[in-house]
PDB file of C-alpha atoms in Angstrom:
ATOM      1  CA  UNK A   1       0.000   0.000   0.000  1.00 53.00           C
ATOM      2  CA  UNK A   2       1.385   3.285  -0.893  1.00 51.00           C
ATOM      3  CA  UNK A   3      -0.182   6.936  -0.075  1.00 58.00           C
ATOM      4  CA  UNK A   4      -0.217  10.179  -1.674  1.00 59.00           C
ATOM      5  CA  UNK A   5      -1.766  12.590   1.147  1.00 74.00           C
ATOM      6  CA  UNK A   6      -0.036  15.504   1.882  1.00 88.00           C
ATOM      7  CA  UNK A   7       2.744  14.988   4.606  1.00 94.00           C
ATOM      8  CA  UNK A   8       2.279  17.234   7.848  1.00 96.00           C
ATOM      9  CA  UNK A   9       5.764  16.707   8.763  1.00 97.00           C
ATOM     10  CA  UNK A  10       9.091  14.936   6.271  1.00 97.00           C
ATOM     11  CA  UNK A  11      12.485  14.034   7.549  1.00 97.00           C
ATOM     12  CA  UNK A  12      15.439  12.449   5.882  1.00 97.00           C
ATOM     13  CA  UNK A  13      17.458  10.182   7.281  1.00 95.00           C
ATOM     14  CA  UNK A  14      20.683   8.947   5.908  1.00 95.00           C
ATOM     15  CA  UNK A  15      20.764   4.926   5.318  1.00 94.00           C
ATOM     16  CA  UNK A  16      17.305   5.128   6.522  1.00 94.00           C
ATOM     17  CA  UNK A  17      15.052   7.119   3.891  1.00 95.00           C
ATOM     18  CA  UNK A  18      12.875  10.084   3.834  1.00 97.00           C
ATOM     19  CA  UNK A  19      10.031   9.346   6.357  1.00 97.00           C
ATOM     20  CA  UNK A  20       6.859  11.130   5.938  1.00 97.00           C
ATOM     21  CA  UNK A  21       3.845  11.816   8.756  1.00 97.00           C
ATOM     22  CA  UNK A  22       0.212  11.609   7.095  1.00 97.00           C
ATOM     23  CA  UNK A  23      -2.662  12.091   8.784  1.00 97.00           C
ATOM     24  CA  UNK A  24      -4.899   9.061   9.280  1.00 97.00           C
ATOM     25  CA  UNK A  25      -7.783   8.693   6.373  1.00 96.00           C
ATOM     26  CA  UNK A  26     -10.015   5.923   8.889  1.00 96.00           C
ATOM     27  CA  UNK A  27     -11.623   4.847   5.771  1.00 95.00           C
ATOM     28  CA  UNK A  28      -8.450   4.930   3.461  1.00 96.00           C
ATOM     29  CA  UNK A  29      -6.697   3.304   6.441  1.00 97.00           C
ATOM     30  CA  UNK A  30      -8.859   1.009   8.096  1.00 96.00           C
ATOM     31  CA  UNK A  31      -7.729  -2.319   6.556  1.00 96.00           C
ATOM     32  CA  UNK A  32      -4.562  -1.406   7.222  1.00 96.00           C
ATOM     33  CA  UNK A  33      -4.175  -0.260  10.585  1.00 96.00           C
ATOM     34  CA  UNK A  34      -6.920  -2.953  11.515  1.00 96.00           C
ATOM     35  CA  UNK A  35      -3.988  -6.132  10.673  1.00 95.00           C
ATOM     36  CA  UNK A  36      -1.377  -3.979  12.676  1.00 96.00           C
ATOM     37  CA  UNK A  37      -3.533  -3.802  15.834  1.00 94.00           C
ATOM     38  CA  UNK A  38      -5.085  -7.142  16.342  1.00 93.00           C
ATOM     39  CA  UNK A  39      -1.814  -9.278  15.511  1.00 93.00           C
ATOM     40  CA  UNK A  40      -0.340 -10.927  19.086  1.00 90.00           C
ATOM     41  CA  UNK A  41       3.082  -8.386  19.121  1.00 87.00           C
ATOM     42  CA  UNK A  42       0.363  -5.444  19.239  1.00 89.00           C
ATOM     43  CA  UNK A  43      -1.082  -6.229  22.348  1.00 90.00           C
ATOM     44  CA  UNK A  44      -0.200  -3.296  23.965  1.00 87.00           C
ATOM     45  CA  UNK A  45      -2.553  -1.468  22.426  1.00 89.00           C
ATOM     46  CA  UNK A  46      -5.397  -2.893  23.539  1.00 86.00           C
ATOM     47  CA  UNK A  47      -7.367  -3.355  20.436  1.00 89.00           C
ATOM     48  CA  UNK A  48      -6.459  -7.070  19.788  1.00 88.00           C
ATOM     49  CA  UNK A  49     -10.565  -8.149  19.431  1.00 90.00           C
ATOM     50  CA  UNK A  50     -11.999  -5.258  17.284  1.00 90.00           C
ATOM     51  CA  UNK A  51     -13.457  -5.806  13.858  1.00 93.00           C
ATOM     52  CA  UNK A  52     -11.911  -3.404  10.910  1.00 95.00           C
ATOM     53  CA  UNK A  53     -15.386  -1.828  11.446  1.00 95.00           C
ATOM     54  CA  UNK A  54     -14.940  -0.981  15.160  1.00 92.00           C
ATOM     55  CA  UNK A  55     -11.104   0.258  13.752  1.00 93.00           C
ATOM     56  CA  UNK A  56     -12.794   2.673  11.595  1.00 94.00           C
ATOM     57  CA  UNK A  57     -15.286   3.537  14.152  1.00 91.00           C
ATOM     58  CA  UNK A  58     -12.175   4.343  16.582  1.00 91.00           C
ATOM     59  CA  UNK A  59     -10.305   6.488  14.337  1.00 93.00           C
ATOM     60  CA  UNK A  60     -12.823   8.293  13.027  1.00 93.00           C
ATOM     61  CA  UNK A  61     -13.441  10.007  16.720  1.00 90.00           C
ATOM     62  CA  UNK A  62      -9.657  10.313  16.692  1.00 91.00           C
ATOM     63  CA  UNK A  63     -10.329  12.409  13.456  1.00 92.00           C
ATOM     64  CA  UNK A  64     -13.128  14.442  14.704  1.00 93.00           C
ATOM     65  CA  UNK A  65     -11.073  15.700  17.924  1.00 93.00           C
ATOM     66  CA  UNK A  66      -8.789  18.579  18.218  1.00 95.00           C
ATOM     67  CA  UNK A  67      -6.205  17.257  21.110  1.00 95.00           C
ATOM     68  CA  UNK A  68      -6.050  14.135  19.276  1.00 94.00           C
ATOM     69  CA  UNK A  69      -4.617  12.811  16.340  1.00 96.00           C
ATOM     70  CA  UNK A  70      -2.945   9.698  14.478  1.00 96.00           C
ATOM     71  CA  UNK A  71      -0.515   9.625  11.932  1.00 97.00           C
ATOM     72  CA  UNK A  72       0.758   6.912   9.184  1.00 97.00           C
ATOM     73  CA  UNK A  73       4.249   7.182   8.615  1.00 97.00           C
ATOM     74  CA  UNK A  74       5.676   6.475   5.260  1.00 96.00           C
ATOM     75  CA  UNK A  75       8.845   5.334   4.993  1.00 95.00           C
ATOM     76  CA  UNK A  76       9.692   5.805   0.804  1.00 95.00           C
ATOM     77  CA  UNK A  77       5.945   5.995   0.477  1.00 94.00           C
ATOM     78  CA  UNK A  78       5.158   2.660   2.593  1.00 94.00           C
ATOM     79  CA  UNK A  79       3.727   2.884   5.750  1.00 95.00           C
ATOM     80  CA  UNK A  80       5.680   1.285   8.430  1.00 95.00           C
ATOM     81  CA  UNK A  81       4.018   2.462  12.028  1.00 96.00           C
ATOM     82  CA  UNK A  82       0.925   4.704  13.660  1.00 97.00           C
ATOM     83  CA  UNK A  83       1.952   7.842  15.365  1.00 97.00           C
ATOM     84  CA  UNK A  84      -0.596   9.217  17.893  1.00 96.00           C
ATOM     85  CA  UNK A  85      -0.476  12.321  19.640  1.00 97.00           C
ATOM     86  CA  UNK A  86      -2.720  13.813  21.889  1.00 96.00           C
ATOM     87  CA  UNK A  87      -2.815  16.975  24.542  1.00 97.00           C
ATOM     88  CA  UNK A  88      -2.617  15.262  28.126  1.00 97.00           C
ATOM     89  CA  UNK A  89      -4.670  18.139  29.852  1.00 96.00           C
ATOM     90  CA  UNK A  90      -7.640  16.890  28.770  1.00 94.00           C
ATOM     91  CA  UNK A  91      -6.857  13.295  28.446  1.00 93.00           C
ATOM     92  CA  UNK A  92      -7.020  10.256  31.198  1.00 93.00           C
ATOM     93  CA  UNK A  93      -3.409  10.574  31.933  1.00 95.00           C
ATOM     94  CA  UNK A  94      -4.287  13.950  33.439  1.00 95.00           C
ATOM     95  CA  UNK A  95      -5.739  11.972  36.291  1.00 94.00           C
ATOM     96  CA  UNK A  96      -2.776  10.222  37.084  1.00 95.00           C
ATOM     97  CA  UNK A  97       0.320  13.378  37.148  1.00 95.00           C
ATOM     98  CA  UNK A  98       0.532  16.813  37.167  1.00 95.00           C
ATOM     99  CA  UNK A  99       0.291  17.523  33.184  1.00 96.00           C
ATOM    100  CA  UNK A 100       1.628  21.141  32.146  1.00 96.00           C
ATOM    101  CA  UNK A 101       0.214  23.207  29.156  1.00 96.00           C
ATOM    102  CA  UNK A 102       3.549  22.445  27.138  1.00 97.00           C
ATOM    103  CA  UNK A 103       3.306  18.530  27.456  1.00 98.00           C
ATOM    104  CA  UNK A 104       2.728  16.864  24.103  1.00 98.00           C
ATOM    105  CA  UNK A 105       1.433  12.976  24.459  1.00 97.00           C
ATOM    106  CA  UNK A 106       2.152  10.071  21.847  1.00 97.00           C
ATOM    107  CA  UNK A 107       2.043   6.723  21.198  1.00 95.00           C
ATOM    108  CA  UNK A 108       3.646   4.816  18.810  1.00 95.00           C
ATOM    109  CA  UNK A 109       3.307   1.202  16.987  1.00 95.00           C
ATOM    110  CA  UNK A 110       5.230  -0.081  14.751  1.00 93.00           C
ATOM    111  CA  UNK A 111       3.998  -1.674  11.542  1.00 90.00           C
ATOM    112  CA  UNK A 112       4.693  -5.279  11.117  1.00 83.00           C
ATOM    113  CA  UNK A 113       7.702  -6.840   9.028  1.00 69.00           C
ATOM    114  CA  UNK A 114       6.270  -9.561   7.294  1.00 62.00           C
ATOM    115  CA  UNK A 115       8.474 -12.014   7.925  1.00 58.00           C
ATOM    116  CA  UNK A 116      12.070  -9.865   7.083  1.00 64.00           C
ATOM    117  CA  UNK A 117      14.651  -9.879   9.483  1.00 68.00           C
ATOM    118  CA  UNK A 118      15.067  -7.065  12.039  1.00 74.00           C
ATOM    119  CA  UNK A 119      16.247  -4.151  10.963  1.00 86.00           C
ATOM    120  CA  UNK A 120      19.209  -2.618  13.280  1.00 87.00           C
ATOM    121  CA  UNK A 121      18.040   1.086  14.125  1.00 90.00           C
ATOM    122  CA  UNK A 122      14.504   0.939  12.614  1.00 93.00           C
ATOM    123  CA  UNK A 123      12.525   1.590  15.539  1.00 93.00           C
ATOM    124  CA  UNK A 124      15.478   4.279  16.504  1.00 93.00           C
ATOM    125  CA  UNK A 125      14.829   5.730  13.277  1.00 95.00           C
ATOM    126  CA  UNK A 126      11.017   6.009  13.637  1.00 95.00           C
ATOM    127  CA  UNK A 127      11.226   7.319  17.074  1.00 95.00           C
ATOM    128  CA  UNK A 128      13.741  10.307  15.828  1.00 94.00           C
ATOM    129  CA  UNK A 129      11.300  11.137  13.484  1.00 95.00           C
ATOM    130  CA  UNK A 130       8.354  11.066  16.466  1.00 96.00           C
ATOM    131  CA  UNK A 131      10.849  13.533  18.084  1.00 96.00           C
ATOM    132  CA  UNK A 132      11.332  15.418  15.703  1.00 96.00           C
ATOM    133  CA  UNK A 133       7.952  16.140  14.686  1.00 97.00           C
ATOM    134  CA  UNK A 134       6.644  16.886  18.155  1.00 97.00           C
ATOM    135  CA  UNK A 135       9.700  19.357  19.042  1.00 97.00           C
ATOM    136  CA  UNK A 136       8.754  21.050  15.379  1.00 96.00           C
ATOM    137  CA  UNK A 137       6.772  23.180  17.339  1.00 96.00           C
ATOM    138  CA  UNK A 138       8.168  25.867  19.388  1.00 96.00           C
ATOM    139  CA  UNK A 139       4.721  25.522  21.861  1.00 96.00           C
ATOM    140  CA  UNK A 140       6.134  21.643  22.970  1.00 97.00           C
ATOM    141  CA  UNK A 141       8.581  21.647  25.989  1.00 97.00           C
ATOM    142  CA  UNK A 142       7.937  17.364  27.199  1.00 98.00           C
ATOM    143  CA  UNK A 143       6.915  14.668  25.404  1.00 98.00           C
ATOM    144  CA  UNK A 144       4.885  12.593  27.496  1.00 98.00           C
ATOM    145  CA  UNK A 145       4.667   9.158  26.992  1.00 97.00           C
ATOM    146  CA  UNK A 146       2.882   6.059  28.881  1.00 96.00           C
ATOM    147  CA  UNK A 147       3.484   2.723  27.445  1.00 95.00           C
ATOM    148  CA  UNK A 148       1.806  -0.451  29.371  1.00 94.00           C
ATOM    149  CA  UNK A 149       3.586  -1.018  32.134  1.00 94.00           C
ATOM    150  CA  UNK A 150       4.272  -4.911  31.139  1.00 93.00           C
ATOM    151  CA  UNK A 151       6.078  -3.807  28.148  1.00 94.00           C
ATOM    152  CA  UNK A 152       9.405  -3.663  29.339  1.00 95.00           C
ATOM    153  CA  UNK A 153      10.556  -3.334  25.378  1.00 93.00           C
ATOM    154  CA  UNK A 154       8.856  -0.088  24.924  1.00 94.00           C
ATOM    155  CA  UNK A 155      10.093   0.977  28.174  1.00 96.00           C
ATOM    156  CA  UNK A 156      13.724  -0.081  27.224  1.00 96.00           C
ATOM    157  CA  UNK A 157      13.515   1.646  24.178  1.00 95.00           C
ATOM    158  CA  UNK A 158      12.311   5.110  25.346  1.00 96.00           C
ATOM    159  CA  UNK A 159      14.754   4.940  28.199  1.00 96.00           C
ATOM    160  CA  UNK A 160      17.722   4.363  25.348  1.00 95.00           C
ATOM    161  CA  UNK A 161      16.100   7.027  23.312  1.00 94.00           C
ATOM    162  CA  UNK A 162      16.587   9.588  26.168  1.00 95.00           C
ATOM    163  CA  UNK A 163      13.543   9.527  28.055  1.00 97.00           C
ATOM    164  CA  UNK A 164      13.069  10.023  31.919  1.00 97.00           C
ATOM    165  CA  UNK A 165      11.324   6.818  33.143  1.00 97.00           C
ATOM    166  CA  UNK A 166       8.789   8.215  35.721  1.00 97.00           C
ATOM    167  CA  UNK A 167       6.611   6.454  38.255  1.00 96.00           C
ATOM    168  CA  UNK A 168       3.788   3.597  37.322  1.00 97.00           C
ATOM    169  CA  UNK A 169       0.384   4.693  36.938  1.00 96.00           C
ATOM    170  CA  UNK A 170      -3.187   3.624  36.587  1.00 95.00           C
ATOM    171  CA  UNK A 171      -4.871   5.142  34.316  1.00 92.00           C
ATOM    172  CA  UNK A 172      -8.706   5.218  34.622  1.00 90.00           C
ATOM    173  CA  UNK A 173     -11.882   3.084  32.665  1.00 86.00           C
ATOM    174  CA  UNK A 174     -13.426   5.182  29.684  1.00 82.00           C
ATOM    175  CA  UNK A 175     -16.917   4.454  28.807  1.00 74.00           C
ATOM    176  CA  UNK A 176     -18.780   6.785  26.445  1.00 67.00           C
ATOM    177  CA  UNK A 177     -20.765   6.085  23.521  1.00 67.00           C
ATOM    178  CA  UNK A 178     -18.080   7.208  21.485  1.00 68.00           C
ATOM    179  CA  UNK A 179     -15.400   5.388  23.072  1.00 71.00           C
ATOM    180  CA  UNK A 180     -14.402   2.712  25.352  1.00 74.00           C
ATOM    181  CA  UNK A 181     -11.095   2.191  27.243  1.00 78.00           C
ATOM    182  CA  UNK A 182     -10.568  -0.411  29.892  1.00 82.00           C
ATOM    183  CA  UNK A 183      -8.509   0.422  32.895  1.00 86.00           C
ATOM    184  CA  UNK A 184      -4.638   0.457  31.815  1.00 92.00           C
ATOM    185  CA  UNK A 185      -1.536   0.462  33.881  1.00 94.00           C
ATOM    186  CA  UNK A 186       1.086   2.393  32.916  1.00 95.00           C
ATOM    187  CA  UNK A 187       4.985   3.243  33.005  1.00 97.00           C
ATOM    188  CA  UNK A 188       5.519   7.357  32.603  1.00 97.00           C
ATOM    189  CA  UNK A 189       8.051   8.368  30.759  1.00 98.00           C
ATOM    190  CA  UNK A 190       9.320  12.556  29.705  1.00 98.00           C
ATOM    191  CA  UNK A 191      11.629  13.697  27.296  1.00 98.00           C
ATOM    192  CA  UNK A 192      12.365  17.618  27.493  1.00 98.00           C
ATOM    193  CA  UNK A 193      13.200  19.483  24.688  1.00 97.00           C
ATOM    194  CA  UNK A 194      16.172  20.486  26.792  1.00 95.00           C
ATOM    195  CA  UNK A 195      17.664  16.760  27.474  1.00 94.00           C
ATOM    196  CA  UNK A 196      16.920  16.329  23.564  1.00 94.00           C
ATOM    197  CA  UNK A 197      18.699  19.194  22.366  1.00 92.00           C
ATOM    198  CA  UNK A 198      21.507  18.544  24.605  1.00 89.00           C
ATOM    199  CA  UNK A 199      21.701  14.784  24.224  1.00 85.00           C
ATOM    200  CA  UNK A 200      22.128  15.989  20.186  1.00 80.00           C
ATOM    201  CA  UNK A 201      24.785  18.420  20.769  1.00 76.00           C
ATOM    202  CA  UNK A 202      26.679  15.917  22.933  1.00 66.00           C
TER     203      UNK A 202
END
């Protein structure tokens, strides 16, 4: 699958490729992102049982929210992982620390590999380009991120990639019409833009 929608965000990376952020189509995308989130490695994100339908369903009140939004990104036009951001003021996490107007939530899940072996750096590469994007904007002092707290790979990773690992958290049930979440716990983790600028001019 390959996508032409206008990138919000493009970074090259040498060895890597140019890696592009588009904003999730839920109807374009559905099939898609519906085989990434239900296979057993995806777990995590809690979306194992849905139908493509209930996929769609999910990211189309992603779409229709301001403090919230998903991203494909494209690696040489193929998508390879779902970005998600989100403003944790006036999201669950709120509940659970002290959240500051210049915090900047996301999630991330990479795309499966079909079978290839493992690329060194890929994830790296993917999460540079997360980075990146978020610190784009001159209003985004901490990233703020809150992986399940079983994951010790994501936490790994984040706490290679820089991050502060904060406390462990439990993170409210969300039932609305709209949208349901079940009760998750959760590992903190911050990134300033001061430890990332410094940890690039080290």
């Amino acid at each position: 699958m390959t996508t032409t929608a206008e990138p919000v965000y493009e970074q090259k990376i040498e060895g890597f490729g140019t890696v592009r952020l588009v904003p999730v189509d839920p109807a374009r995308d559905a099939a898609l992102l519906h085989g990434w989130v239900t296979e057993e490695r995806a777990r995590f994100w809690g979306m194992g049982d849905a139908t493509r339908e209930q996929v769609e369903e999910t990211y189309a009140h992603l779409d229709s929210l301001s403090t919230h939004h998903g991203y494909l990104a494209l690696r040489d036009g193929v998508p390879v992982a779902l970005f998600q951001t989100y403003d944790p003021e006036v999201d669950r996490v709120s509940e659970c620390y002290d959240a500051r107007p210049e915090d900047f939530g996301v999630h991330i899940l990479i795309g499966p590999t079909r079978g290839a072996a493992p690329e060194s750096g890929f994830t790296a590469n993917l999460l540079a380009v997360l980075i990146g994007f978020v610190f784009a904007d001159p209003r985004h002092e901490r990233i703020v991120a809150e992986p399940d707290a079983l994951n010790d790979k994501a936490v790994a990773r984040l706490e290679r990639t820089g991050f502060t690992i904060g406390p462990e958290i439990v993170m409210p049930e969300i039932d609305l019409p709209e949208v349901f979440l079940p009760e998750k716990r959760a590992r903190l983790a911050f990134l300033t833009r001061a430890d990332f600028e410094a940890s690039r001019s080290a």
